[in-house]
C-alpha cells in the first residue's frame, strides 16, 4: 500500500491486545510486501534532509564541522539494518494468525503482486521524480470515478495520517537521541519536540492529503478501476485493517529506531566537537522543524 512515499498510526494500539505471531511468521509478510526494498529506497535522501533541517535552524547557528557531524550521524543512523529488527518485532506484535493467512493470500494473488510491484517502483523513482508526482507536475490519466476510488483508498489506508505520524514520531526520536548523546535532559527535549510536532500535525495532514493522493494515483496508474475496487475491499476488510495497522506500526518502529540512533550519534559528535574547541555545545538542539516530514516520504 502506498504510504509515505513515502513510513504514525492513528489506531496503532487498536489490536495490540490481541494475539500476536512470531518473528519468522511476520517476516513472511514483510518479505511478500517487499518492505525492505521500499524502505531502502528512501534512506539515501535522509542524511541531506536532516542536515537541511539543522542548517535552517537560525537559533543554533551550526558551524560547518557541526553540520558535517549531522550528516555523518544520519548516514550511520538511517540504515536498513537499524530499521529491520524493531520493524519486524512491531509487525509481529500487531498481527495475528488469521490476518497473516488472509494477507499472505492477498499478497500472493495476481493483484497483490501487482500492487507490491507498483509500490516498489514508486518508492524507487528518485527524489526529483517523486517531488514532481506529489506536486502534480507528473500525473496519470484519471476520471471522476477513479479519483473517487483513490480518495477512498487513501483514507482506508490512512496514508496521509500515517506518513505524518511516522515523521513526527521519528523527529521526537532524533530529539531524544541527541539529548542522550550530548548529555542534555531528554525529558525536556522530548516534551519540546512533541509539543512542536503536535502543533503542526493538523496543518501537515491538510497540506499532504492531496499530494499523497496524487502519489497513489500515479503509483497505481496501471491498475484498473476493478483492481482498485478489489484492493479497497481488502483494505476495508477486518484482515486488511489489521494489516494496515501492523504495517504502519512497523514503519513507525523502524524509523523511530533510525531517528534515535541518528540523534545519539549526533549528540556524541557535538559533545566531542565542543570539548575539542572548549566551547559549549548548542543548547537549543535539535530544531523544532525536525518533526516535519520531507518532500520525499518513505513507503
Short mmCIF file of C-alpha atoms in Angstrom, two decimals:
data_model
loop_
_atom_site.label_atom_id
_atom_site.label_comp_id
_atom_site.label_asym_id
_atom_site.label_seq_id
_atom_site.Cartn_x
_atom_site.Cartn_y
_atom_site.Cartn_z
CA UNK A 1 0.00 0.00 0.00
CA UNK A 2 1.29 3.43 -0.85
CA UNK A 3 2.37 5.41 2.17
CA UNK A 4 4.94 7.58 2.52
CA UNK A 5 6.40 7.84 -0.16
CA UNK A 6 6.85 7.86 1.39
CA UNK A 7 6.59 5.45 6.51
CA UNK A 8 2.45 7.27 12.89
CA UNK A 9 -0.65 5.29 13.15
CA UNK A 10 -3.90 6.83 14.35
CA UNK A 11 -5.07 3.44 15.58
CA UNK A 12 -1.73 1.91 16.46
CA UNK A 13 -2.98 0.23 19.62
CA UNK A 14 -6.39 -0.96 18.47
CA UNK A 15 -5.26 -4.55 18.04
CA UNK A 16 -2.24 -4.56 20.32
CA UNK A 17 -4.07 -6.54 22.99
CA UNK A 18 -4.90 -9.41 20.61
CA UNK A 19 -2.84 -12.50 19.87
CA UNK A 20 0.43 -11.98 18.03
CA UNK A 21 2.68 -14.06 15.77
CA UNK A 22 6.36 -14.95 15.89
CA UNK A 23 9.10 -13.08 14.05
CA UNK A 24 9.53 -15.75 11.37
CA UNK A 25 5.84 -15.57 10.51
CA UNK A 26 5.90 -11.78 10.42
CA UNK A 27 9.00 -11.94 8.21
CA UNK A 28 7.00 -13.79 5.55
CA UNK A 29 4.57 -10.87 5.30
CA UNK A 30 7.47 -8.40 5.44
CA UNK A 31 9.13 -10.16 2.51
CA UNK A 32 5.93 -10.61 0.50
CA UNK A 33 5.20 -6.89 0.79
CA UNK A 34 8.84 -6.12 -0.15
CA UNK A 35 9.09 -3.62 2.68
CA UNK A 36 12.89 -3.81 2.76
CA UNK A 37 13.16 -2.73 -0.87
CA UNK A 38 10.78 0.19 -0.36
CA UNK A 39 12.40 1.47 2.82
CA UNK A 40 15.93 1.07 1.48
CA UNK A 41 14.97 3.31 -1.45
CA UNK A 42 14.03 6.14 0.92
CA UNK A 43 17.16 6.12 3.05
CA UNK A 44 19.61 7.76 0.67
CA UNK A 45 17.82 11.12 0.86
CA UNK A 46 17.54 11.20 4.65
CA UNK A 47 21.05 12.49 5.61
CA UNK A 48 20.70 15.55 3.40
CA UNK A 49 17.17 16.17 4.64
CA UNK A 50 18.28 16.03 8.28
CA UNK A 51 21.24 18.30 7.54
CA UNK A 52 18.95 20.85 5.88
CA UNK A 53 16.66 20.90 8.90
CA UNK A 54 19.55 21.63 11.24
CA UNK A 55 21.10 24.16 8.84
CA UNK A 56 17.80 26.03 8.62
CA UNK A 57 17.58 26.44 12.39
CA UNK A 58 18.87 30.01 12.82
CA UNK A 59 18.89 29.77 16.61
CA UNK A 60 21.51 27.00 16.58
CA UNK A 61 23.88 28.59 14.04
CA UNK A 62 25.82 25.38 13.49
CA UNK A 63 29.34 25.57 12.11
CA UNK A 64 30.39 23.59 9.02
CA UNK A 65 32.05 20.89 11.19
CA UNK A 66 28.87 20.59 13.25
CA UNK A 67 26.73 20.27 10.11
CA UNK A 68 29.15 17.65 8.84
CA UNK A 69 28.56 15.80 12.11
CA UNK A 70 24.81 15.95 11.43
CA UNK A 71 25.29 14.37 8.03
CA UNK A 72 27.64 11.69 9.34
CA UNK A 73 25.24 10.81 12.15
CA UNK A 74 22.33 10.48 9.73
CA UNK A 75 24.37 8.24 7.44
CA UNK A 76 25.12 5.95 10.39
CA UNK A 77 21.58 6.07 11.73
CA UNK A 78 19.41 5.72 8.65
CA UNK A 79 20.38 2.18 7.67
CA UNK A 80 18.24 -0.80 6.81
CA UNK A 81 19.91 -2.96 9.48
CA UNK A 82 18.89 -0.41 12.13
CA UNK A 83 15.34 -0.37 10.76
CA UNK A 84 14.60 -4.06 10.38
CA UNK A 85 14.80 -5.57 13.87
CA UNK A 86 12.35 -3.16 15.55
CA UNK A 87 10.16 -3.07 12.45
CA UNK A 88 9.82 -6.86 12.38
CA UNK A 89 9.19 -7.03 16.12
CA UNK A 90 6.40 -4.46 15.86
CA UNK A 91 4.91 -6.18 12.82
CA UNK A 92 4.77 -9.47 14.72
CA UNK A 93 3.17 -7.81 17.74
CA UNK A 94 0.36 -6.31 15.66
CA UNK A 95 -0.51 -9.34 13.51
CA UNK A 96 -2.43 -12.49 14.31
CA UNK A 97 -2.63 -15.87 12.57
CA UNK A 98 -5.87 -15.12 10.74
CA UNK A 99 -4.58 -11.80 9.40
CA UNK A 100 -1.33 -13.43 8.29
CA UNK A 101 -3.21 -16.12 6.38
CA UNK A 102 -5.57 -13.69 4.63
CA UNK A 103 -2.92 -11.06 3.97
CA UNK A 104 -0.48 -13.67 2.71
CA UNK A 105 -3.12 -14.96 0.30
CA UNK A 106 -3.82 -11.43 -0.94
CA UNK A 107 -0.16 -10.56 -1.41
CA UNK A 108 0.37 -13.85 -3.29
CA UNK A 109 -2.55 -13.13 -5.64
CA UNK A 110 -2.09 -11.52 -9.04
CA UNK A 111 -3.50 -8.21 -7.77
CA UNK A 112 -1.39 -8.34 -4.62
CA UNK A 113 1.79 -8.92 -6.60
CA UNK A 114 0.98 -6.08 -9.00
CA UNK A 115 0.23 -3.77 -6.06
CA UNK A 116 3.56 -4.59 -4.41
CA UNK A 117 5.40 -4.19 -7.70
CA UNK A 118 3.80 -0.76 -8.15
CA UNK A 119 4.79 0.18 -4.60
CA UNK A 120 8.42 -0.77 -5.20
CA UNK A 121 8.59 1.11 -8.50
CA UNK A 122 7.06 4.17 -6.86
CA UNK A 123 9.48 4.07 -3.92
CA UNK A 124 12.47 3.87 -6.27
CA UNK A 125 11.50 6.76 -8.55
CA UNK A 126 14.08 9.04 -7.01
CA UNK A 127 13.60 12.27 -5.08
CA UNK A 128 13.24 14.57 -8.07
CA UNK A 129 10.62 12.40 -9.77
CA UNK A 130 8.71 11.84 -6.53
CA UNK A 131 8.58 15.60 -6.00
CA UNK A 132 7.14 16.05 -9.49
CA UNK A 133 4.44 13.47 -8.83
CA UNK A 134 3.46 14.90 -5.46
CA UNK A 135 3.47 18.45 -6.80
CA UNK A 136 1.25 17.48 -9.73
CA UNK A 137 3.85 18.09 -12.45
CA UNK A 138 3.78 14.40 -13.40
CA UNK A 139 0.31 12.92 -13.43
CA UNK A 140 -1.60 9.83 -14.52
CA UNK A 141 -4.79 9.88 -16.64
CA UNK A 142 -7.89 9.75 -14.49
CA UNK A 143 -11.68 10.07 -14.35
CA UNK A 144 -14.06 11.31 -11.64
CA UNK A 145 -14.83 7.67 -10.77
CA UNK A 146 -11.15 6.80 -10.47
CA UNK A 147 -10.47 9.91 -8.39
CA UNK A 148 -13.19 8.79 -6.01
CA UNK A 149 -11.64 5.34 -5.71
CA UNK A 150 -8.22 6.81 -4.97
CA UNK A 151 -9.73 9.11 -2.34
CA UNK A 152 -11.41 6.15 -0.63
CA UNK A 153 -8.24 4.07 -0.80
CA UNK A 154 -6.11 6.86 0.65
CA UNK A 155 -8.49 7.22 3.59
CA UNK A 156 -8.88 3.46 4.09
CA UNK A 157 -5.10 3.06 4.39
CA UNK A 158 -4.66 6.24 6.50
CA UNK A 159 -1.90 7.08 4.05
CA UNK A 160 -1.60 10.76 4.96
CA UNK A 161 -2.09 10.37 8.70
CA UNK A 162 0.38 7.52 9.00
CA UNK A 163 3.02 9.34 6.96
CA UNK A 164 2.78 12.46 9.10
CA UNK A 165 2.74 10.38 12.28
CA UNK A 166 5.85 8.44 11.25
CA UNK A 167 7.86 11.60 10.74
CA UNK A 168 6.58 13.35 13.84
CA UNK A 169 7.47 10.28 15.87
CA UNK A 170 10.83 9.96 14.13
CA UNK A 171 11.53 13.61 14.85
CA UNK A 172 10.95 13.05 18.55
CA UNK A 173 13.32 10.09 18.42
CA UNK A 174 16.06 12.20 16.84
CA UNK A 175 15.47 14.83 19.52
CA UNK A 176 15.66 12.37 22.40
CA UNK A 177 18.68 10.61 20.92
CA UNK A 178 20.51 13.90 20.52
CA UNK A 179 19.75 14.82 24.12
CA UNK A 180 21.01 11.48 25.41
CA UNK A 181 24.17 11.59 23.31
CA UNK A 182 25.03 15.18 24.25
CA UNK A 183 24.15 14.97 27.92
CA UNK A 184 21.07 17.21 27.78
CA UNK A 185 17.83 16.48 29.63
CA UNK A 186 15.99 14.03 27.31
CA UNK A 187 12.65 14.53 29.08
CA UNK A 188 12.61 18.27 28.47
CA UNK A 189 13.79 17.87 24.88
CA UNK A 190 11.18 15.21 24.15
CA UNK A 191 8.44 17.43 25.57
CA UNK A 192 9.54 20.34 23.38
CA UNK A 193 9.73 18.21 20.24
CA UNK A 194 6.37 16.58 20.97
CA UNK A 195 4.69 19.94 21.52
CA UNK A 196 6.13 21.28 18.28
CA UNK A 197 5.06 18.22 16.35
CA UNK A 198 1.52 18.18 17.68
CA UNK A 199 1.12 21.87 16.92
CA UNK A 200 2.00 21.18 13.28
CA UNK A 201 0.10 17.89 12.84
CA UNK A 202 -3.24 19.23 11.56
CA UNK A 203 -1.58 21.56 9.08
CA UNK A 204 0.76 18.87 7.81
CA UNK A 205 -2.10 16.44 7.25
CA UNK A 206 -4.13 19.06 5.41
CA UNK A 207 -1.21 20.04 3.20
CA UNK A 208 -0.19 16.47 2.43
CA UNK A 209 -3.51 14.81 1.62
CA UNK A 210 -3.70 15.99 -1.99
CA UNK A 211 -0.01 15.17 -2.73
CA UNK A 212 -0.42 11.71 -1.21
CA UNK A 213 -3.46 11.05 -3.40
CA UNK A 214 -1.52 12.17 -6.47
CA UNK A 215 1.26 9.84 -5.43
CA UNK A 216 -1.12 6.93 -5.00
CA UNK A 217 -2.91 7.66 -8.27
CA UNK A 218 0.37 7.73 -10.16
CA UNK A 219 1.72 4.63 -8.49
CA UNK A 220 -1.39 2.60 -9.25
CA UNK A 221 -1.92 4.05 -12.72
CA UNK A 222 -1.66 0.60 -14.33
CA UNK A 223 -4.30 -0.91 -12.04
CA UNK A 224 -7.81 -0.89 -13.48
CA UNK A 225 -10.83 0.55 -11.71
CA UNK A 226 -11.86 -3.03 -10.97
CA UNK A 227 -8.43 -3.67 -9.45
CA UNK A 228 -8.77 -0.60 -7.24
CA UNK A 229 -12.20 -1.76 -6.10
CA UNK A 230 -10.81 -5.15 -5.11
CA UNK A 231 -7.84 -3.51 -3.39
CA UNK A 232 -10.21 -1.23 -1.48
CA UNK A 233 -12.33 -4.22 -0.45
CA UNK A 234 -9.30 -5.91 1.06
CA UNK A 235 -8.15 -2.78 2.87
CA UNK A 236 -11.63 -2.28 4.34
CA UNK A 237 -11.88 -5.92 5.49
CA UNK A 238 -11.02 -6.95 9.04
CA UNK A 239 -7.78 -8.55 7.86
CA UNK A 240 -6.90 -5.53 5.72
CA UNK A 241 -7.48 -3.10 8.58
CA UNK A 242 -5.31 -5.10 10.94
CA UNK A 243 -2.58 -5.50 8.32
CA UNK A 244 -2.70 -1.77 7.67
CA UNK A 245 -2.33 -1.06 11.39
CA UNK A 246 0.53 -3.57 11.68
CA UNK A 247 2.27 -2.14 8.61
CA UNK A 248 2.10 1.41 9.94
CA UNK A 249 3.25 0.37 13.42
CA UNK A 250 6.16 -1.49 11.86
CA UNK A 251 7.21 1.53 9.83
CA UNK A 252 6.99 3.78 12.86
CA UNK A 253 9.09 1.43 15.00
CA UNK A 254 11.77 1.18 12.33
CA UNK A 255 12.01 4.90 11.65
CA UNK A 256 11.93 5.67 15.37
CA UNK A 257 14.94 3.39 15.83
CA UNK A 258 16.83 5.05 12.99
CA UNK A 259 15.95 8.51 14.31
CA UNK A 260 17.14 7.68 17.82
CA UNK A 261 20.37 6.14 16.53
CA UNK A 262 21.00 9.26 14.45
CA UNK A 263 20.34 11.51 17.41
CA UNK A 264 22.63 9.57 19.74
CA UNK A 265 25.45 9.62 17.21
CA UNK A 266 24.93 13.34 16.63
CA UNK A 267 24.81 14.20 20.32
CA UNK A 268 28.09 12.41 20.96
CA UNK A 269 29.77 14.09 17.99
CA UNK A 270 28.60 17.57 19.01
CA UNK A 271 29.82 17.00 22.54
CA UNK A 272 33.24 15.88 21.26
CA UNK A 273 33.48 18.92 18.97
CA UNK A 274 32.57 21.20 21.86
CA UNK A 275 35.20 19.62 24.10
CA UNK A 276 37.85 19.92 21.39
CA UNK A 277 37.13 23.63 20.93
CA UNK A 278 36.49 24.31 24.63
CA UNK A 279 33.08 25.70 23.72
CA UNK A 280 29.63 24.78 24.97
CA UNK A 281 27.57 22.55 22.65
CA UNK A 282 24.48 24.14 21.07
CA UNK A 283 21.81 24.32 23.77
CA UNK A 284 18.76 24.54 21.52
CA UNK A 285 19.28 21.34 19.52
CA UNK A 286 17.51 19.70 17.87
CA UNK A 287 15.46 22.21 15.86
CA UNK A 288 11.69 22.09 16.23
CA UNK A 289 11.44 21.52 12.48
CA UNK A 290 12.98 18.08 12.88
CA UNK A 291 9.42 16.83 13.34
CA UNK A 292 8.25 17.93 9.90
CA UNK A 293 8.28 15.40 7.05
CA UNK A 294 10.48 15.97 3.99
CA UNK A 295 9.15 16.09 0.42
CA UNK A 296 10.25 12.51 -0.19
CA UNK A 297 8.43 10.12 2.07
CA UNK A 298 9.27 6.50 2.77
CA UNK A 299 6.60 3.96 1.87
#
